[in-house]
Amino acid sequence: GESVGLHLPTLSVQEGDNSIINCAYSNSASDYFIWYKQESGKGPQFIIDIRSNMDKRQGQRVTVLLNKTVKHLSLQIAATQPGDSAVYFCAENPVGGRLYFGRGTQLTVWP
Amino acid sequence: EAGVAQSPRYKIIEKRQSVAFWCNPISGHATLYWYQQILGQGPKLLIQFQNNGVVDDSQLPKDRFSAERLKGVDSTLKIQPAKLEDSAVYLCASSIGQGTYEQYFGPGTRLTVT
């Protein structure tokens, strides 16, 4: 169901530090998870995805970790930059089902 | 490659009026989605099309919302009559197919109902 949520609504980090954004889900049938970035006035932009048969996936400066035991998803951003400031959403896709989005975390990067 | 196009970008109407939004997906994308995003929340799926057929409209308030995708390309979403709680950003997205394919989002239409 619509059970994807975020632990923190806001996160402030200093430029150059690493950021960790967390997400919890409750639908154990979900087999696909996605992180989106949404800048003000724009639609969500795909960052990285992971399937349930994986624990970790890395992209450019981003890593997604999936812990199916506790139904937890996290997004790690290395060397956070001012351009990373945005709202980050996790979304889950139950098998054959729709995409459910969490409420988002506002990431603010300060110099 | 051109992205998902939406128009208008902004719309202000009074309650009980009608409004329509237009979406042009990425060329070749068979699946089209309409989402509603209320301020401070994540997008919520309203309706999903596969070509010109409806796959999922379980969350669409059918007494006032309607959508169509004639010819399996462009799509329109209509609200009639609008309520105050319909104030939101309406996002259109498209993907190559159903299921676990990346969804590409348009910039959205911000609707304000007064």
PDB file of C-alpha atoms in Angstrom:
ATOM      1  CA  GLY A   1       0.000   0.000   0.000  1.00  0.00           C
ATOM      2  CA  GLU A   2       0.999   3.632   0.235  1.00  0.00           C
ATOM      3  CA  SER A   3       3.471   3.019   2.972  1.00  0.00           C
ATOM      4  CA  VAL A   4       6.707   4.567   1.820  1.00  0.00           C
ATOM      5  CA  GLY A   5       7.902   7.285   4.136  1.00  0.00           C
ATOM      6  CA  LEU A   6      10.921   9.298   5.173  1.00  0.00           C
ATOM      7  CA  HIS A   7      12.465   9.455   8.615  1.00  0.00           C
ATOM      8  CA  LEU A   8      13.429  13.138   8.392  1.00  0.00           C
ATOM      9  CA  PRO A   9      11.608  15.889   6.534  1.00  0.00           C
ATOM     10  CA  THR A  10      14.710  18.105   6.316  1.00  0.00           C
ATOM     11  CA  LEU A  11      18.450  17.580   6.181  1.00  0.00           C
ATOM     12  CA  SER A  12      21.139  20.266   6.183  1.00  0.00           C
ATOM     13  CA  VAL A  13      24.739  19.451   5.304  1.00  0.00           C
ATOM     14  CA  GLN A  14      27.869  21.397   4.588  1.00  0.00           C
ATOM     15  CA  GLU A  15      29.262  21.423   1.083  1.00  0.00           C
ATOM     16  CA  GLY A  16      31.723  18.592   0.648  1.00  0.00           C
ATOM     17  CA  ASP A  17      30.221  16.407   3.364  1.00  0.00           C
ATOM     18  CA  ASN A  18      28.407  13.165   2.679  1.00  0.00           C
ATOM     19  CA  SER A  19      24.604  13.056   2.922  1.00  0.00           C
ATOM     20  CA  ILE A  20      22.451  10.138   3.965  1.00  0.00           C
ATOM     21  CA  ILE A  21      18.715  10.187   3.322  1.00  0.00           C
ATOM     22  CA  ASN A  22      16.634   7.381   4.782  1.00  0.00           C
ATOM     23  CA  CYS A  23      13.371   5.780   3.800  1.00  0.00           C
ATOM     24  CA  ALA A  24      11.171   3.084   5.303  1.00  0.00           C
ATOM     25  CA  TYR A  25       8.696   0.906   3.485  1.00  0.00           C
ATOM     26  CA  SER A  26       6.241  -1.688   4.698  1.00  0.00           C
ATOM     27  CA  ASN A  27       5.188  -3.613   1.596  1.00  0.00           C
ATOM     28  CA  SER A  28       7.330  -6.726   1.615  1.00  0.00           C
ATOM     29  CA  ALA A  29       6.073  -7.531  -1.891  1.00  0.00           C
ATOM     30  CA  SER A  30       7.893  -4.525  -3.351  1.00  0.00           C
ATOM     31  CA  ASP A  31      10.715  -5.647  -5.593  1.00  0.00           C
ATOM     32  CA  TYR A  32      11.874  -2.393  -7.118  1.00  0.00           C
ATOM     33  CA  PHE A  33      12.855   0.880  -5.475  1.00  0.00           C
ATOM     34  CA  ILE A  34      13.764   4.231  -6.936  1.00  0.00           C
ATOM     35  CA  TRP A  35      15.183   7.498  -5.650  1.00  0.00           C
ATOM     36  CA  TYR A  36      14.045  10.719  -7.294  1.00  0.00           C
ATOM     37  CA  LYS A  37      15.322  14.271  -6.954  1.00  0.00           C
ATOM     38  CA  GLN A  38      12.907  17.153  -7.345  1.00  0.00           C
ATOM     39  CA  GLU A  39      14.103  20.714  -7.686  1.00  0.00           C
ATOM     40  CA  SER A  40      11.764  23.623  -7.157  1.00  0.00           C
ATOM     41  CA  GLY A  41       9.359  24.064 -10.063  1.00  0.00           C
ATOM     42  CA  LYS A  42      10.439  20.881 -11.793  1.00  0.00           C
ATOM     43  CA  GLY A  43       9.231  17.332 -12.046  1.00  0.00           C
ATOM     44  CA  PRO A  44      10.988  14.479 -10.219  1.00  0.00           C
ATOM     45  CA  GLN A  45      14.222  13.328 -11.815  1.00  0.00           C
ATOM     46  CA  PHE A  46      15.420   9.720 -11.624  1.00  0.00           C
ATOM     47  CA  ILE A  47      18.629   9.294  -9.606  1.00  0.00           C
ATOM     48  CA  ILE A  48      19.161   5.609  -9.046  1.00  0.00           C
ATOM     49  CA  ASP A  49      17.190   2.413  -8.640  1.00  0.00           C
ATOM     50  CA  ILE A  50      17.674  -0.960  -7.015  1.00  0.00           C
ATOM     51  CA  ARG A  51      15.917  -4.293  -7.258  1.00  0.00           C
ATOM     52  CA  SER A  52      15.090  -6.463  -4.296  1.00  0.00           C
ATOM     53  CA  ASN A  53      17.712  -9.079  -5.217  1.00  0.00           C
ATOM     54  CA  MET A  54      20.438  -6.523  -4.504  1.00  0.00           C
ATOM     55  CA  ASP A  55      21.680  -4.904  -1.272  1.00  0.00           C
ATOM     56  CA  LYS A  56      23.683  -2.088  -2.743  1.00  0.00           C
ATOM     57  CA  ARG A  57      24.008  -0.201  -5.980  1.00  0.00           C
ATOM     58  CA  GLN A  58      26.390   2.605  -6.839  1.00  0.00           C
ATOM     59  CA  GLY A  59      26.128   5.424  -9.307  1.00  0.00           C
ATOM     60  CA  GLN A  60      28.067   8.591  -9.828  1.00  0.00           C
ATOM     61  CA  ARG A  61      28.483  10.043  -6.301  1.00  0.00           C
ATOM     62  CA  VAL A  62      25.353   8.210  -5.148  1.00  0.00           C
ATOM     63  CA  THR A  63      24.836   4.855  -3.480  1.00  0.00           C
ATOM     64  CA  VAL A  64      21.564   3.196  -2.618  1.00  0.00           C
ATOM     65  CA  LEU A  65      21.411   0.613   0.151  1.00  0.00           C
ATOM     66  CA  LEU A  66      18.516  -1.767   0.626  1.00  0.00           C
ATOM     67  CA  ASN A  67      17.906  -3.674   3.858  1.00  0.00           C
ATOM     68  CA  LYS A  68      14.973  -5.982   3.245  1.00  0.00           C
ATOM     69  CA  THR A  69      15.075  -7.391   6.779  1.00  0.00           C
ATOM     70  CA  VAL A  70      14.004  -4.094   8.294  1.00  0.00           C
ATOM     71  CA  LYS A  71      12.420  -2.702   5.118  1.00  0.00           C
ATOM     72  CA  HIS A  72      14.794   0.228   4.939  1.00  0.00           C
ATOM     73  CA  LEU A  73      16.228   2.122   1.999  1.00  0.00           C
ATOM     74  CA  SER A  74      18.891   4.811   2.052  1.00  0.00           C
ATOM     75  CA  LEU A  75      20.494   7.175  -0.401  1.00  0.00           C
ATOM     76  CA  GLN A  76      24.054   8.278   0.175  1.00  0.00           C
ATOM     77  CA  ILE A  77      25.427  11.277  -1.676  1.00  0.00           C
ATOM     78  CA  ALA A  78      29.192  11.705  -1.585  1.00  0.00           C
ATOM     79  CA  ALA A  79      30.826  15.124  -1.499  1.00  0.00           C
ATOM     80  CA  THR A  80      27.510  16.953  -1.461  1.00  0.00           C
ATOM     81  CA  GLN A  81      27.372  20.024  -3.686  1.00  0.00           C
ATOM     82  CA  PRO A  82      25.064  23.071  -3.716  1.00  0.00           C
ATOM     83  CA  GLY A  83      23.415  21.653  -6.842  1.00  0.00           C
ATOM     84  CA  ASP A  84      22.283  18.677  -4.784  1.00  0.00           C
ATOM     85  CA  SER A  85      19.887  20.890  -2.836  1.00  0.00           C
ATOM     86  CA  ALA A  86      16.410  19.563  -3.602  1.00  0.00           C
ATOM     87  CA  VAL A  87      13.657  17.336  -2.256  1.00  0.00           C
ATOM     88  CA  TYR A  88      14.490  13.644  -2.444  1.00  0.00           C
ATOM     89  CA  PHE A  89      11.780  11.008  -2.728  1.00  0.00           C
ATOM     90  CA  CYS A  90      11.995   7.272  -2.434  1.00  0.00           C
ATOM     91  CA  ALA A  91       9.423   5.230  -4.308  1.00  0.00           C
ATOM     92  CA  GLU A  92       8.529   1.562  -4.272  1.00  0.00           C
ATOM     93  CA  ASN A  93       7.010  -0.611  -6.935  1.00  0.00           C
ATOM     94  CA  PRO A  94       5.212  -3.717  -5.684  1.00  0.00           C
ATOM     95  CA  VAL A  95       5.233  -6.592  -8.121  1.00  0.00           C
ATOM     96  CA  GLY A  96       3.066  -5.607 -11.051  1.00  0.00           C
ATOM     97  CA  GLY A  97       1.761  -2.622  -9.113  1.00  0.00           C
ATOM     98  CA  ARG A  98       1.869   1.129  -9.171  1.00  0.00           C
ATOM     99  CA  LEU A  99       4.702   3.341  -7.991  1.00  0.00           C
ATOM    100  CA  TYR A 100       4.249   4.627  -4.414  1.00  0.00           C
ATOM    101  CA  PHE A 101       6.155   7.731  -3.353  1.00  0.00           C
ATOM    102  CA  GLY A 102       7.150   8.801   0.131  1.00  0.00           C
ATOM    103  CA  ARG A 103       6.715  12.354   1.362  1.00  0.00           C
ATOM    104  CA  GLY A 104      10.236  13.491   0.630  1.00  0.00           C
ATOM    105  CA  THR A 105      13.254  14.950   2.428  1.00  0.00           C
ATOM    106  CA  GLN A 106      14.364  18.502   1.773  1.00  0.00           C
ATOM    107  CA  LEU A 107      18.171  18.526   1.448  1.00  0.00           C
ATOM    108  CA  THR A 108      19.868  21.882   1.945  1.00  0.00           C
ATOM    109  CA  VAL A 109      23.572  22.264   1.241  1.00  0.00           C
ATOM    110  CA  TRP A 110      25.293  25.251   2.827  1.00  0.00           C
ATOM    111  CA  PRO A 111      28.786  26.538   2.037  1.00  0.00           C
TER     112      PRO A 111
ATOM    113  CA  GLU B   1      15.836  13.763 -26.939  1.00  0.00           C
ATOM    114  CA  ALA B   2      12.892  15.975 -26.031  1.00  0.00           C
ATOM    115  CA  GLY B   3      11.402  15.427 -22.600  1.00  0.00           C
ATOM    116  CA  VAL B   4       7.815  15.207 -21.453  1.00  0.00           C
ATOM    117  CA  ALA B   5       5.948  18.398 -22.305  1.00  0.00           C
ATOM    118  CA  GLN B   6       3.054  19.782 -20.290  1.00  0.00           C
ATOM    119  CA  SER B   7       0.841  22.822 -20.605  1.00  0.00           C
ATOM    120  CA  PRO B   8      -0.149  25.110 -19.161  1.00  0.00           C
ATOM    121  CA  ARG B   9       2.518  25.541 -16.490  1.00  0.00           C
ATOM    122  CA  TYR B  10       0.219  27.477 -14.190  1.00  0.00           C
ATOM    123  CA  LYS B  11      -3.535  27.790 -13.884  1.00  0.00           C
ATOM    124  CA  ILE B  12      -5.746  29.659 -11.439  1.00  0.00           C
ATOM    125  CA  ILE B  13      -9.480  28.960 -11.430  1.00  0.00           C
ATOM    126  CA  GLU B  14     -12.418  29.408  -9.103  1.00  0.00           C
ATOM    127  CA  LYS B  15     -14.087  26.438  -7.472  1.00  0.00           C
ATOM    128  CA  ARG B  16     -16.771  24.762  -9.563  1.00  0.00           C
ATOM    129  CA  GLN B  17     -15.014  25.799 -12.766  1.00  0.00           C
ATOM    130  CA  SER B  18     -13.465  23.291 -15.153  1.00  0.00           C
ATOM    131  CA  VAL B  19      -9.851  22.955 -16.259  1.00  0.00           C
ATOM    132  CA  ALA B  20      -7.852  20.769 -18.625  1.00  0.00           C
ATOM    133  CA  PHE B  21      -4.194  19.830 -18.706  1.00  0.00           C
ATOM    134  CA  TRP B  22      -2.261  18.554 -21.683  1.00  0.00           C
ATOM    135  CA  CYS B  23       0.691  16.178 -21.849  1.00  0.00           C
ATOM    136  CA  ASN B  24       2.942  15.095 -24.695  1.00  0.00           C
ATOM    137  CA  PRO B  25       5.111  12.132 -23.648  1.00  0.00           C
ATOM    138  CA  ILE B  26       8.530  11.187 -24.921  1.00  0.00           C
ATOM    139  CA  SER B  27       8.326   9.786 -28.434  1.00  0.00           C
ATOM    140  CA  GLY B  28       7.964   6.021 -28.436  1.00  0.00           C
ATOM    141  CA  HIS B  29       6.892   5.744 -24.809  1.00  0.00           C
ATOM    142  CA  ALA B  30       3.883   3.464 -24.589  1.00  0.00           C
ATOM    143  CA  THR B  31       3.037   4.111 -20.949  1.00  0.00           C
ATOM    144  CA  LEU B  32       1.757   7.452 -19.691  1.00  0.00           C
ATOM    145  CA  TYR B  33       0.976   8.452 -16.122  1.00  0.00           C
ATOM    146  CA  TRP B  34      -0.818  11.347 -14.453  1.00  0.00           C
ATOM    147  CA  TYR B  35       0.151  12.141 -10.876  1.00  0.00           C
ATOM    148  CA  GLN B  36      -1.211  14.626  -8.359  1.00  0.00           C
ATOM    149  CA  GLN B  37       1.329  16.209  -6.021  1.00  0.00           C
ATOM    150  CA  ILE B  38      -0.076  18.166  -3.114  1.00  0.00           C
ATOM    151  CA  LEU B  39       2.325  20.632  -1.495  1.00  0.00           C
ATOM    152  CA  GLY B  40       4.716  18.867   0.859  1.00  0.00           C
ATOM    153  CA  GLN B  41       3.811  15.383  -0.328  1.00  0.00           C
ATOM    154  CA  GLY B  42       5.078  12.890  -2.838  1.00  0.00           C
ATOM    155  CA  PRO B  43       3.309  12.367  -6.153  1.00  0.00           C
ATOM    156  CA  LYS B  44       0.220  10.161  -6.104  1.00  0.00           C
ATOM    157  CA  LEU B  45      -0.779   8.224  -9.186  1.00  0.00           C
ATOM    158  CA  LEU B  46      -4.148   9.180 -10.626  1.00  0.00           C
ATOM    159  CA  ILE B  47      -4.230   7.176 -13.828  1.00  0.00           C
ATOM    160  CA  GLN B  48      -1.946   5.042 -15.980  1.00  0.00           C
ATOM    161  CA  PHE B  49      -2.334   4.410 -19.709  1.00  0.00           C
ATOM    162  CA  GLN B  50      -0.741   1.702 -21.817  1.00  0.00           C
ATOM    163  CA  ASN B  51      -0.979   3.033 -25.364  1.00  0.00           C
ATOM    164  CA  ASN B  52      -4.567   4.321 -25.466  1.00  0.00           C
ATOM    165  CA  GLY B  53      -5.977   1.942 -22.872  1.00  0.00           C
ATOM    166  CA  VAL B  54      -6.396   2.560 -19.139  1.00  0.00           C
ATOM    167  CA  VAL B  55      -4.300   0.237 -16.962  1.00  0.00           C
ATOM    168  CA  ASP B  56      -5.002   1.708 -13.538  1.00  0.00           C
ATOM    169  CA  ASP B  57      -7.432   4.466 -12.566  1.00  0.00           C
ATOM    170  CA  SER B  58      -8.276   3.225  -9.091  1.00  0.00           C
ATOM    171  CA  GLN B  59      -7.217   6.506  -7.441  1.00  0.00           C
ATOM    172  CA  LEU B  60      -8.904   8.814  -9.954  1.00  0.00           C
ATOM    173  CA  PRO B  61     -11.936  10.667  -8.497  1.00  0.00           C
ATOM    174  CA  LYS B  62     -14.131   9.738 -11.397  1.00  0.00           C
ATOM    175  CA  ASP B  63     -17.018  11.959 -10.375  1.00  0.00           C
ATOM    176  CA  ARG B  64     -14.950  15.001 -11.312  1.00  0.00           C
ATOM    177  CA  PHE B  65     -11.741  13.857 -13.005  1.00  0.00           C
ATOM    178  CA  SER B  66     -11.445  12.363 -16.466  1.00  0.00           C
ATOM    179  CA  ALA B  67      -8.526  11.563 -18.703  1.00  0.00           C
ATOM    180  CA  GLU B  68      -8.016  10.311 -22.196  1.00  0.00           C
ATOM    181  CA  ARG B  69      -5.161   9.351 -24.445  1.00  0.00           C
ATOM    182  CA  LEU B  70      -6.510   9.307 -27.935  1.00  0.00           C
ATOM    183  CA  LYS B  71      -4.257   7.639 -30.527  1.00  0.00           C
ATOM    184  CA  GLY B  72      -1.925   6.512 -27.755  1.00  0.00           C
ATOM    185  CA  VAL B  73       0.253   9.631 -27.771  1.00  0.00           C
ATOM    186  CA  ASP B  74      -0.911  12.922 -26.213  1.00  0.00           C
ATOM    187  CA  SER B  75      -3.125  12.910 -23.170  1.00  0.00           C
ATOM    188  CA  THR B  76      -5.474  15.333 -21.452  1.00  0.00           C
ATOM    189  CA  LEU B  77      -6.612  15.385 -17.840  1.00  0.00           C
ATOM    190  CA  LYS B  78      -9.780  17.283 -16.998  1.00  0.00           C
ATOM    191  CA  ILE B  79     -11.335  18.380 -13.735  1.00  0.00           C
ATOM    192  CA  GLN B  80     -14.990  19.395 -13.692  1.00  0.00           C
ATOM    193  CA  PRO B  81     -16.073  20.884 -11.355  1.00  0.00           C
ATOM    194  CA  ALA B  82     -12.941  21.815  -9.423  1.00  0.00           C
ATOM    195  CA  LYS B  83     -12.791  21.880  -5.632  1.00  0.00           C
ATOM    196  CA  LEU B  84     -10.437  23.761  -3.347  1.00  0.00           C
ATOM    197  CA  GLU B  85      -8.673  20.512  -2.437  1.00  0.00           C
ATOM    198  CA  ASP B  86      -7.724  19.975  -6.073  1.00  0.00           C
ATOM    199  CA  SER B  87      -5.046  22.664  -5.693  1.00  0.00           C
ATOM    200  CA  ALA B  88      -1.846  20.786  -6.473  1.00  0.00           C
ATOM    201  CA  VAL B  89       0.791  20.190  -9.118  1.00  0.00           C
ATOM    202  CA  TYR B  90      -0.320  17.761 -11.797  1.00  0.00           C
ATOM    203  CA  LEU B  91       2.593  15.798 -13.181  1.00  0.00           C
ATOM    204  CA  CYS B  92       2.669  13.769 -16.344  1.00  0.00           C
ATOM    205  CA  ALA B  93       5.243  11.020 -16.783  1.00  0.00           C
ATOM    206  CA  SER B  94       6.005   8.471 -19.449  1.00  0.00           C
ATOM    207  CA  SER B  95       8.000   5.273 -19.734  1.00  0.00           C
ATOM    208  CA  ILE B  96       8.894   2.796 -22.437  1.00  0.00           C
ATOM    209  CA  GLY B  97       6.643   0.180 -20.914  1.00  0.00           C
ATOM    210  CA  GLN B  98       4.810  -0.910 -17.806  1.00  0.00           C
ATOM    211  CA  GLY B  99       6.443  -2.162 -14.650  1.00  0.00           C
ATOM    212  CA  THR B 100      10.032  -1.446 -13.676  1.00  0.00           C
ATOM    213  CA  TYR B 101      10.937   1.001 -16.376  1.00  0.00           C
ATOM    214  CA  GLU B 102      12.257   4.448 -15.568  1.00  0.00           C
ATOM    215  CA  GLN B 103       9.537   7.071 -15.545  1.00  0.00           C
ATOM    216  CA  TYR B 104      10.389  10.460 -17.032  1.00  0.00           C
ATOM    217  CA  PHE B 105       8.456  13.372 -15.581  1.00  0.00           C
ATOM    218  CA  GLY B 106       7.337  16.616 -17.133  1.00  0.00           C
ATOM    219  CA  PRO B 107       7.608  19.970 -15.311  1.00  0.00           C
ATOM    220  CA  GLY B 108       4.015  19.792 -14.093  1.00  0.00           C
ATOM    221  CA  THR B 109       1.056  22.146 -14.070  1.00  0.00           C
ATOM    222  CA  ARG B 110       0.485  24.078 -10.864  1.00  0.00           C
ATOM    223  CA  LEU B 111      -3.261  24.428 -10.277  1.00  0.00           C
ATOM    224  CA  THR B 112      -4.671  26.865  -7.759  1.00  0.00           C
ATOM    225  CA  VAL B 113      -8.387  26.678  -7.014  1.00  0.00           C
ATOM    226  CA  THR B 114      -9.783  29.728  -5.209  1.00  0.00           C
TER     227      THR B 114
END
